[in-house]
Amino acid sequence: MTYIAKPKVHHPALLKNAVGLIRRDYEGSITTLCAGCGHDSITAAIIQAFWELSIEPHKVAKLSGIGCSSKTPAYFLREAHGFNGVHGRMPALVAGANAANRDIIYIGVSGDGDSLSIGLGQLCHAIRRNVNVLYILENNGVYGLTKGQFSASADPGSLNKKGEANTMEAIDGCLLALTLGATFVGRGFSGDKAQLVPMLKAGLAHNGFAFIDVISPCVTFNDHEGSTKSYAYTRERNVEVVQADFVAPAAAITAQYDPGTVRNVLLHDGSWVRLRKIEEGYDPTDRDQTYAYIRERQKAGEVATGLLYLSPDSSDLHEQLNTVATPLVQLPYADLCPGSAELEKLQRRFR
Amino acid sequence: MTYIAKPKVHHPALLKNAVGLIRRDYEGSITTLCAGCGHDSITAAIIQAFWELSIEPHKVAKLSGIGCSSKTPAYFLREAHGFNGVHGRMPALVAGANAANRDIIYIGVSGDGDSLSIGLGQLCHAIRRNVNVLYILENNGVYGLTKGQFSASADPGSLNKKGEANTMEAIDGCLLALTLGATFVGRGFSGDKAQLVPMLKAGLAHNGFAFIDVISPCVTFNDHEGSTKSYAYTRERNVEVVQADFVAPAAAITAQYDPGTVRNVLLHDGSWVRLRKIEEGYDPTDRDQTYAYIRERQKAGEVATGLLYLSPDSSDLHEQLNTVATPLVQLPYADLCPGSAELEKLQRRFR
Amino acid sequence: MDRVNNFAFKIATANGTGSASSNGLIMQTIFRMGVPVTGKNVFPSNIQGLPTWYEIRVSRQGYTARTPQFDLMVAMNPATYQKDILELRSGGWLLYDSTWPLDPLLSRPDVTYLGIPLAEMCNAQFAAVRERILMKNIAYAGALCALLDMDTSVIRALLTEKFSRKPALMDSNQKAVDIGYDFAKANFPCPLPIRLEPMDETRDSILIDGNTAAALGCVYAGATVGAWYPITPATSLMEAFKGFCQKYRQEPDTNRNRYAILQAEDELAAVGMVIGASWAGARAFTPTSGPGISLMTEFIGLAYYAEVPVVIFDVQRTGPSTGMPTRTQQGDLMLCAYASHGDTRHICLYPADPREAFECAVASFDLAERFQTPVFVLSDLDIGMNDWMVSKLTWDDSYRPDRGKVLSAAELDHVKTFHRYLDVDGDGVPYRTLPGVHPNGAYFTRGSGHNRFGVYTEDGDEYVEVLDRIDRKIQSAARAVPAPFLRPAPGAKVGLVTVGGCHAACTEALDLLAAEGVAIDYMRVRGFPFGDDIRAFLDSHAVNFVVEQNRDGQLRSLLMLETGVPIDKLESVRYYGGFPMSAHHVIAAVKARLEKAA
Amino acid sequence: MDRVNNFAFKIATANGTGSASSNGLIMQTIFRMGVPVTGKNVFPSNIQGLPTWYEIRVSRQGYTARTPQFDLMVAMNPATYQKDILELRSGGWLLYDSTWPLDPLLSRPDVTYLGIPLAEMCNAQFAAVRERILMKNIAYAGALCALLDMDTSVIRALLTEKFSRKPALMDSNQKAVDIGYDFAKANFPCPLPIRLEPMDETRDSILIDGNTAAALGCVYAGATVGAWYPITPATSLMEAFKGFCQKYRQEPDTNRNRYAILQAEDELAAVGMVIGASWAGARAFTPTSGPGISLMTEFIGLAYYAEVPVVIFDVQRTGPSTGMPTRTQQGDLMLCAYASHGDTRHICLYPADPREAFECAVASFDLAERFQTPVFVLSDLDIGMNDWMVSKLTWDDSYRPDRGKVLSAAELDHVKTFHRYLDVDGDGVPYRTLPGVHPNGAYFTRGSGHNRFGVYTEDGDEYVEVLDRIDRKIQSAARAVPAPFLRPAPGAKVGLVTVGGCHAACTEALDLLAAEGVAIDYMRVRGFPFGDDIRAFLDSHAVNFVVEQNRDGQLRSLLMLETGVPIDKLESVRYYGGFPMSAHHVIAAVKARLEKAA
Ligand SMILES: Cc1ncc(C[n+]2csc(CCOP(=O)(O)OP(=O)(O)O)c2C)c(N)n1
Ligand SMILES: Cc1ncc(C[n+]2csc(CCOP(=O)(O)OP(=O)(O)O)c2C)c(N)n1
Ligand code: SF4
Ligand code: SF4
Ligand SMILES: [Mg+2]
Ligand SMILES: [Mg+2]
């Protein structure tokens, strides 16, 4: 908390981070989204997170699908490569890019239509592969860009602008991710930057697929009375379960909290995530407890937020594939081609 | 149990059911699958279930995707329309067919590759829509028809024929279905017909999407030592949690079991499912308990089988769409076309 | 040149400021004055804040094509002043909000500036922020009443109809109209030379967009199942279908639906649902655009080979890939004709305006069921989403759906063994049965190799027999699709061929060329596969201009492949920048070529 | 006619009985005797129990095309006796298992029956059930040694190599060979007139299938990322790639992989992974077949428009839809050339045999990166999965991958603002940058409208400028793809054009026709877009036969569209029953047409 609040104190806009960049250096082109769109707040949080982590923008690749949410990578990290692919297929693009160059920091931005409708299969399989990417699902319960149809995350009974009720079960991205064995599962709210920024940082540091579902109200099509993804509804119903602080590799951990309520998880890059459990007895490293807890809250009409689950041991795509440490794109051709002599030799097999 | 055992006593092959058909009448063309393939046993159970329910074959439509498993609809109910679609897309075909004609009994047969890889998105959304179909996932952990690659249901650590271990998390169809709000979730084993047949019957009677994951060993590519989908492994590890008996609408329920362990669930067609809880305190109508229980068993290296979850109230696609009782295909054209006078009238809107 | 009832103006605003209702009001007023009018909405691929334009063409001759030059610009969006001013013809007028001074750099000596303090006046009159924004739009409509001599009684009547139940809104709208009207009257020489005069040219016409018309066609054809995944510019088709169904497809007593709309998770599922529903016997359809067609490609091949009826509306937009989703194009002609791997060929219909969209919609279901195959209706964003003036839609109550060769239970009683893919009648079209009807009707539908009996096969000859029959079947559809529209010109030596929405630009261009003494025979193809009449037309001219809206000359490609006419007879005329084609595109190309020849 | 080293025989068994190893043994034995030989595996789309055949053609002239008539049938599968017997030429021999009596109805007076009690003898010799089944296959191989005069020392040598580490297996196999051999020697007049004589025609050749060769090409080209979804007949390509990588792509000390193979959840994901990997700078590819191409259609359009290199192997099978997955065809020529909605056009390579599959694989990566676009390598089941005799693969160690215009960090130091889609060199090919390399290299890749600077646009002119450049770029690739293979015939008036695997049938047919005094110029296209040389060839003949394996004459369509050659110059010759084409298909069609002409 304090950690991320600090900058605010001394004129954040001008403050330089470890690589000598100010926050402005992490911005992109100006948004074309509706004024008040939740997605823009998430963009701001992303900018904040990268700046605080002092990551060189060009070491990052930002990918997305299609939708209002998927447009946002254009609005941050202007010095990073961006890829706005086709609808619902960003997970495949990230998996391929990551396979080719494991040294890049990948961030994927998607929407609930992009991820849970047309892209559901790809999302699920990217989770299974544990591709090393921070995956942000900007969740507003509707297809914003096509003018407000219900998405698969719309809750049963939730009303659209015309007053029609959604009849189908909602897909809860967090429950789904846990069921598929995700190694990092969080939920945020575009309106709560203080909670979101450290979660994003932990997700960037996580070695594997970091899934964060961010409730991000669509002011134009789903912010009305009767919507369960509106600002009002979310403010009222969201319960912060786990408060995550991110502690960079260097920094020491000063256990200034009652140990019973704190848990520090070491990430493979040497950084720490300090999970402060608001809820007594909640263990954010227990997949099944987490699942059960989210369901309980759901049944109580509440939305559990925070870094809900973090697997202490996560082996990403490359560990599973046992690929070399050097990014494949950097291997010299000489290491890849067996040469003519070997070709002559191996053909004995075909005689 | 007794209920399905009975026929065996008096020469089942010749026995006529209520519509005067013998078991042979429910068969199809002869199988082209490998001798010993689990899928063939499931086909036999399906034949048994339809025969016992005295369903007229031509009132049934059988659909499938592509794969060895998806070939099986050709091997039962020769008098029913069959549709062997494209790979992984059977759920869409069923949804459309069901929307058009709700009076037909739909059975969909798929494989783990067909359902959990290429077809995962469609399966998930069919569950959300609660399309009224008995959906059988013939699960062997591999792509049989393409010669044994790991499917998404292969367990981590499970070995293929070459001895290579699978590294990715397995997708458990039952956990997935529960997470998506499925109204009927069962798991069977092709080797246990006695358990499977009543479950199939309950699934056919269920008003909505009845999902049954059936472990069905691939003798050619995944029945070896080190496989977790082999006959040996499954026989040894499967734990029957809930024994379901199906009681036809007419039949009376004679509570011959200690009430504490029995639960009768009324289905919308007036038939009953008698759930005999082998496990004390297990409530097959509690979604979250079921989920937690399956996970527990999993962690204990066991496979929970039986009719694991049954939602007492399930409203299918048509109830959600509020469609007329008459199948849409039977509506007379006169009821569909507003006619010329109305056309003239409504065009005032466009002036 | 007399500008009365013959001019074009453009309204530049920003997305999401509610200018749509004001523009609609203007359109309807002109229409109700009996003057032919067309409107084209040029909007961005976002929801709020980006520039958007509405182009209105008033044409006493009834021309509907887009004109790239404007007589009057209502420049409400400072962000695009510069660009907008350049689109004015010399001698034109620019109406702007003079609440803020206009940048002198933007002034054009040959343009008359009409400044109206719209914001200022509206802020004075209206309290609520949103209301102030909305009423600014109504106010410029009021100003146009004065400047163009629009009938104020008509506009008042329209407001009364619209707000009959909301008197408060009625008042503020009327007030806004008056503000604009009075200011213009007081400060400018009204009316301008470009003005309106009542006519009687719209009595038998309507203002409608193609998606709405197509949706009506689906309702009248008796379609009961619609499956879709939202995509611009096809979305409004399904929304319109839903609207009509809510009105006409409720079961009286129960209020239950005589239709089912399935919002699928993607286009693969949408077309799969249509195939499933059609297979079960319903008339089913899906509206989509280019990206959706690409995703449907595999399923389309299944429907072709397993012979299942499918109706797909491709409301084309600018490709490739995501392209420009809010711009128009005819880029899917080749894809739809041959979609999917292996040997496939599909029936296509090409409406030229909303009225034909209605007719093609109805025809598509008859063709799909008669030939048991996918049928594409290729419309585009311009036809589908813009307001066209077309003659009223009519309906023949004696129409009965052509369900094709479907065996009834009674017929199946007499069939011993039913053979799904047998060419019983020698016309290449086999008989089908529906599930649930009769035990004798059972068969197995599959996309894998099958023989004429419907049995799985890996035998080459059996496979070829079925595939060849399907080919004959599709070819025979050439006689069943709508014949080309022909407009011969006495003494013409050259021909001009086009497809779909280019019709408006082509016919206008041909009139103008004719006036200059250039006679050209005209043909617009309306269906695929092509019939002999199309080949005959091409053969009968040394040169045929082929006018279309795509880069690669896809219509020309189809003509070459299907008629065998050599390329040197086909002179390609293409425009594919995303706007609807204009007459000048055609005229310029034709003249250039004819001069070259001369 | 002399049958020495010039005959064909066929082995009929059932799927899953392990005849593959026996057939391979026979193939290799003949090959090592220096005699040209080809094998074609005809297998069903299931795993066990259905009929399967292996056709072996021995041709001293080195012809590799399929022959539909056989001199000898090894009829091991009673289920297909009837069908098999009919495929024997008059005067042919039928070898069958006489353990069970042969149905007299099946006897043909013009065929000699050779009964061998294989099951009986094997049951006597071997205990285990599975062993008995397997050894029966080896036993008929032994019998063929005697009947065809196969060199027993060669077969023994082969067994020794194969079972060097399993002496027990070595013995039983040798025993089985002897059983068959001795029985044949004792009971039949060995050798038969169809027999082998050692030659020296295979010294510089190998027996290899196209998928293995293509996989080798990927390894040698330096591909590091392969993404795929299993599908017959493409599966073995990725399996072979994996095999080679395990041998050649291990980091010495760590034993970690210098490659990544991603088994995707479907083909949409597979091609998406390839696009992502190529975008990041790796050489990436995906092998698939027709259904996969259909599913990749949308993504292919993205790669075309966003200009990302992609290599796709389409090992074609019989379509449409699922079709006959274990039969061959050339049904995707049109789809691959123009895949996706909107205006698109793609580079295609057409190997004719495994050797060219190897060469095309290497070339495809160079072309994809040089032109920053998808490249298709169109092989088919016959080339991909059958054992072809081709001259040894060779490699030039001076080869360096052509990565195309990729800016290095050093170069980017001097670039102030990088413009992704600017035609700097006037050749239509822009410069690329890779992520992670340099801050100056950043740009935004998108499938939506963009201008030459890589900035999002909805401006028609900016959009057109980029789309036209891409068109020029792809057209320029016509000079970079492999030139057509030409074989002029002195005094020829007509031409014959073909593509891919039809080469074997066409060249054999042309030899035979030449022998009859019919001279025909030959051209085989090897790459798309077509260059001027192709148009020139077609122009230079009054008639060009176009030989291909699909129903709709897709190669002919491509020739018409791309060269503008009129249809009446193109005489279509098609065979598409699922088997590889034979010389007689070509000869029959050519003669028919020439007689008609005469
Ligand atoms: C293949 C395809 N189908 C449909 C579309 C149209 N489309 C664009 S964005 C979108 C949905 C976006 O919803 P979501 O992902 O929730 O993003 P949001 O706009 O709500 O942020 C759709 C259906 C498309 N671009 N591509
Ligand atoms: C689009 C497409 N891709 C790939 C294939 C090849 N294919 C056929 S079946 C199959 C997998 C079948 O696996 P599963 O569903 O588990 O069925 P099983 O054979 O194991 O019963 C695949 C990949 C195909 N038919 N279509
Ligand atoms: S439509 Fe909704 S999601 Fe899209 S930009 Fe506007 S507010 Fe955001
Ligand atoms: S391969 Fe496996 S799944 Fe397929 S039929 Fe044989 S045993 Fe069954
Ligand atoms: Mg959304
Ligand atoms: Mg399987």
JSON list of N, CA and C in Angstrom, two decimals, chain C residues 74-98:
[
{"chain": "C", "resi": 74, "resn": "VAL", "atom": "N", "xyz": [-22.29, 21.41, -43.06]},
{"chain": "C", "resi": 74, "resn": "VAL", "atom": "CA", "xyz": [-22.65, 21.79, -41.70]},
{"chain": "C", "resi": 74, "resn": "VAL", "atom": "C", "xyz": [-21.50, 21.33, -40.82]},
{"chain": "C", "resi": 75, "resn": "ALA", "atom": "N", "xyz": [-20.57, 22.23, -40.56]},
{"chain": "C", "resi": 75, "resn": "ALA", "atom": "CA", "xyz": [-19.31, 21.86, -39.90]},
{"chain": "C", "resi": 75, "resn": "ALA", "atom": "C", "xyz": [-19.43, 22.01, -38.39]},
{"chain": "C", "resi": 76, "resn": "MET", "atom": "N", "xyz": [-19.92, 20.97, -37.74]},
{"chain": "C", "resi": 76, "resn": "MET", "atom": "CA", "xyz": [-20.11, 21.03, -36.30]},
{"chain": "C", "resi": 76, "resn": "MET", "atom": "C", "xyz": [-18.93, 20.49, -35.53]},
{"chain": "C", "resi": 77, "resn": "ASN", "atom": "N", "xyz": [-17.93, 20.00, -36.25]},
{"chain": "C", "resi": 77, "resn": "ASN", "atom": "CA", "xyz": [-16.80, 19.37, -35.56]},
{"chain": "C", "resi": 77, "resn": "ASN", "atom": "C", "xyz": [-15.48, 20.08, -35.88]},
{"chain": "C", "resi": 78, "resn": "PRO", "atom": "N", "xyz": [-15.03, 20.95, -34.98]},
{"chain": "C", "resi": 78, "resn": "PRO", "atom": "CA", "xyz": [-13.79, 21.71, -35.23]},
{"chain": "C", "resi": 78, "resn": "PRO", "atom": "C", "xyz": [-12.62, 20.81, -35.62]},
{"chain": "C", "resi": 79, "resn": "ALA", "atom": "N", "xyz": [-12.61, 19.58, -35.10]},
{"chain": "C", "resi": 79, "resn": "ALA", "atom": "CA", "xyz": [-11.49, 18.67, -35.36]},
{"chain": "C", "resi": 79, "resn": "ALA", "atom": "C", "xyz": [-11.36, 18.38, -36.85]},
{"chain": "C", "resi": 80, "resn": "THR", "atom": "N", "xyz": [-12.44, 18.56, -37.60]},
{"chain": "C", "resi": 80, "resn": "THR", "atom": "CA", "xyz": [-12.36, 18.21, -39.03]},
{"chain": "C", "resi": 80, "resn": "THR", "atom": "C", "xyz": [-12.65, 19.39, -39.94]},
{"chain": "C", "resi": 81, "resn": "TYR", "atom": "N", "xyz": [-12.76, 20.62, -39.38]},
{"chain": "C", "resi": 81, "resn": "TYR", "atom": "CA", "xyz": [-13.00, 21.81, -40.21]},
{"chain": "C", "resi": 81, "resn": "TYR", "atom": "C", "xyz": [-12.17, 21.77, -41.48]},
{"chain": "C", "resi": 82, "resn": "GLN", "atom": "N", "xyz": [-10.86, 21.65, -41.27]},
{"chain": "C", "resi": 82, "resn": "GLN", "atom": "CA", "xyz": [-9.92, 21.75, -42.38]},
{"chain": "C", "resi": 82, "resn": "GLN", "atom": "C", "xyz": [-10.28, 20.81, -43.53]},
{"chain": "C", "resi": 83, "resn": "LYS", "atom": "N", "xyz": [-10.44, 19.54, -43.16]},
{"chain": "C", "resi": 83, "resn": "LYS", "atom": "CA", "xyz": [-10.79, 18.51, -44.14]},
{"chain": "C", "resi": 83, "resn": "LYS", "atom": "C", "xyz": [-12.15, 18.81, -44.76]},
{"chain": "C", "resi": 84, "resn": "ASP", "atom": "N", "xyz": [-13.10, 19.19, -43.92]},
{"chain": "C", "resi": 84, "resn": "ASP", "atom": "CA", "xyz": [-14.48, 19.39, -44.39]},
{"chain": "C", "resi": 84, "resn": "ASP", "atom": "C", "xyz": [-14.57, 20.54, -45.38]},
{"chain": "C", "resi": 85, "resn": "ILE", "atom": "N", "xyz": [-13.88, 21.60, -45.06]},
{"chain": "C", "resi": 85, "resn": "ILE", "atom": "CA", "xyz": [-13.96, 22.78, -45.94]},
{"chain": "C", "resi": 85, "resn": "ILE", "atom": "C", "xyz": [-13.50, 22.45, -47.35]},
{"chain": "C", "resi": 86, "resn": "LEU", "atom": "N", "xyz": [-12.50, 21.57, -47.44]},
{"chain": "C", "resi": 86, "resn": "LEU", "atom": "CA", "xyz": [-11.95, 21.22, -48.76]},
{"chain": "C", "resi": 86, "resn": "LEU", "atom": "C", "xyz": [-12.94, 20.43, -49.61]},
{"chain": "C", "resi": 87, "resn": "GLU", "atom": "N", "xyz": [-13.95, 19.84, -48.96]},
{"chain": "C", "resi": 87, "resn": "GLU", "atom": "CA", "xyz": [-14.89, 19.03, -49.73]},
{"chain": "C", "resi": 87, "resn": "GLU", "atom": "C", "xyz": [-16.04, 19.86, -50.32]},
{"chain": "C", "resi": 88, "resn": "LEU", "atom": "N", "xyz": [-15.99, 21.18, -50.06]},
{"chain": "C", "resi": 88, "resn": "LEU", "atom": "CA", "xyz": [-17.03, 22.05, -50.61]},
{"chain": "C", "resi": 88, "resn": "LEU", "atom": "C", "xyz": [-16.70, 22.43, -52.04]},
{"chain": "C", "resi": 89, "resn": "ARG", "atom": "N", "xyz": [-17.69, 22.42, -52.89]},
{"chain": "C", "resi": 89, "resn": "ARG", "atom": "CA", "xyz": [-17.46, 22.91, -54.26]},
{"chain": "C", "resi": 89, "resn": "ARG", "atom": "C", "xyz": [-17.24, 24.42, -54.18]},
{"chain": "C", "resi": 90, "resn": "SER", "atom": "N", "xyz": [-16.62, 24.95, -55.19]},
{"chain": "C", "resi": 90, "resn": "SER", "atom": "CA", "xyz": [-16.43, 26.38, -55.25]},
{"chain": "C", "resi": 90, "resn": "SER", "atom": "C", "xyz": [-17.81, 27.03, -55.32]},
{"chain": "C", "resi": 91, "resn": "GLY", "atom": "N", "xyz": [-18.01, 28.08, -54.50]},
{"chain": "C", "resi": 91, "resn": "GLY", "atom": "CA", "xyz": [-19.32, 28.73, -54.45]},
{"chain": "C", "resi": 91, "resn": "GLY", "atom": "C", "xyz": [-20.23, 28.12, -53.41]},
{"chain": "C", "resi": 92, "resn": "GLY", "atom": "N", "xyz": [-19.72, 27.17, -52.67]},
{"chain": "C", "resi": 92, "resn": "GLY", "atom": "CA", "xyz": [-20.54, 26.50, -51.65]},
{"chain": "C", "resi": 92, "resn": "GLY", "atom": "C", "xyz": [-20.64, 27.29, -50.36]},
{"chain": "C", "resi": 93, "resn": "TRP", "atom": "N", "xyz": [-21.39, 26.71, -49.41]},
{"chain": "C", "resi": 93, "resn": "TRP", "atom": "CA", "xyz": [-21.63, 27.37, -48.12]},
{"chain": "C", "resi": 93, "resn": "TRP", "atom": "C", "xyz": [-21.12, 26.52, -46.97]},
{"chain": "C", "resi": 94, "resn": "LEU", "atom": "N", "xyz": [-20.61, 27.17, -45.94]},
{"chain": "C", "resi": 94, "resn": "LEU", "atom": "CA", "xyz": [-20.19, 26.45, -44.75]},
{"chain": "C", "resi": 94, "resn": "LEU", "atom": "C", "xyz": [-20.93, 26.98, -43.54]},
{"chain": "C", "resi": 95, "resn": "LEU", "atom": "N", "xyz": [-21.72, 26.14, -42.90]},
{"chain": "C", "resi": 95, "resn": "LEU", "atom": "CA", "xyz": [-22.43, 26.52, -41.70]},
{"chain": "C", "resi": 95, "resn": "LEU", "atom": "C", "xyz": [-21.63, 26.02, -40.51]},
{"chain": "C", "resi": 96, "resn": "TYR", "atom": "N", "xyz": [-21.30, 26.94, -39.58]},
{"chain": "C", "resi": 96, "resn": "TYR", "atom": "CA", "xyz": [-20.50, 26.51, -38.43]},
{"chain": "C", "resi": 96, "resn": "TYR", "atom": "C", "xyz": [-21.02, 27.16, -37.15]},
{"chain": "C", "resi": 97, "resn": "ASP", "atom": "N", "xyz": [-20.56, 26.64, -36.04]},
{"chain": "C", "resi": 97, "resn": "ASP", "atom": "CA", "xyz": [-20.97, 27.17, -34.74]},
{"chain": "C", "resi": 97, "resn": "ASP", "atom": "C", "xyz": [-20.09, 28.36, -34.39]},
{"chain": "C", "resi": 98, "resn": "SER", "atom": "N", "xyz": [-20.66, 29.57, -34.50]},
{"chain": "C", "resi": 98, "resn": "SER", "atom": "CA", "xyz": [-19.85, 30.77, -34.32]},
{"chain": "C", "resi": 98, "resn": "SER", "atom": "C", "xyz": [-19.69, 31.14, -32.84]}
]
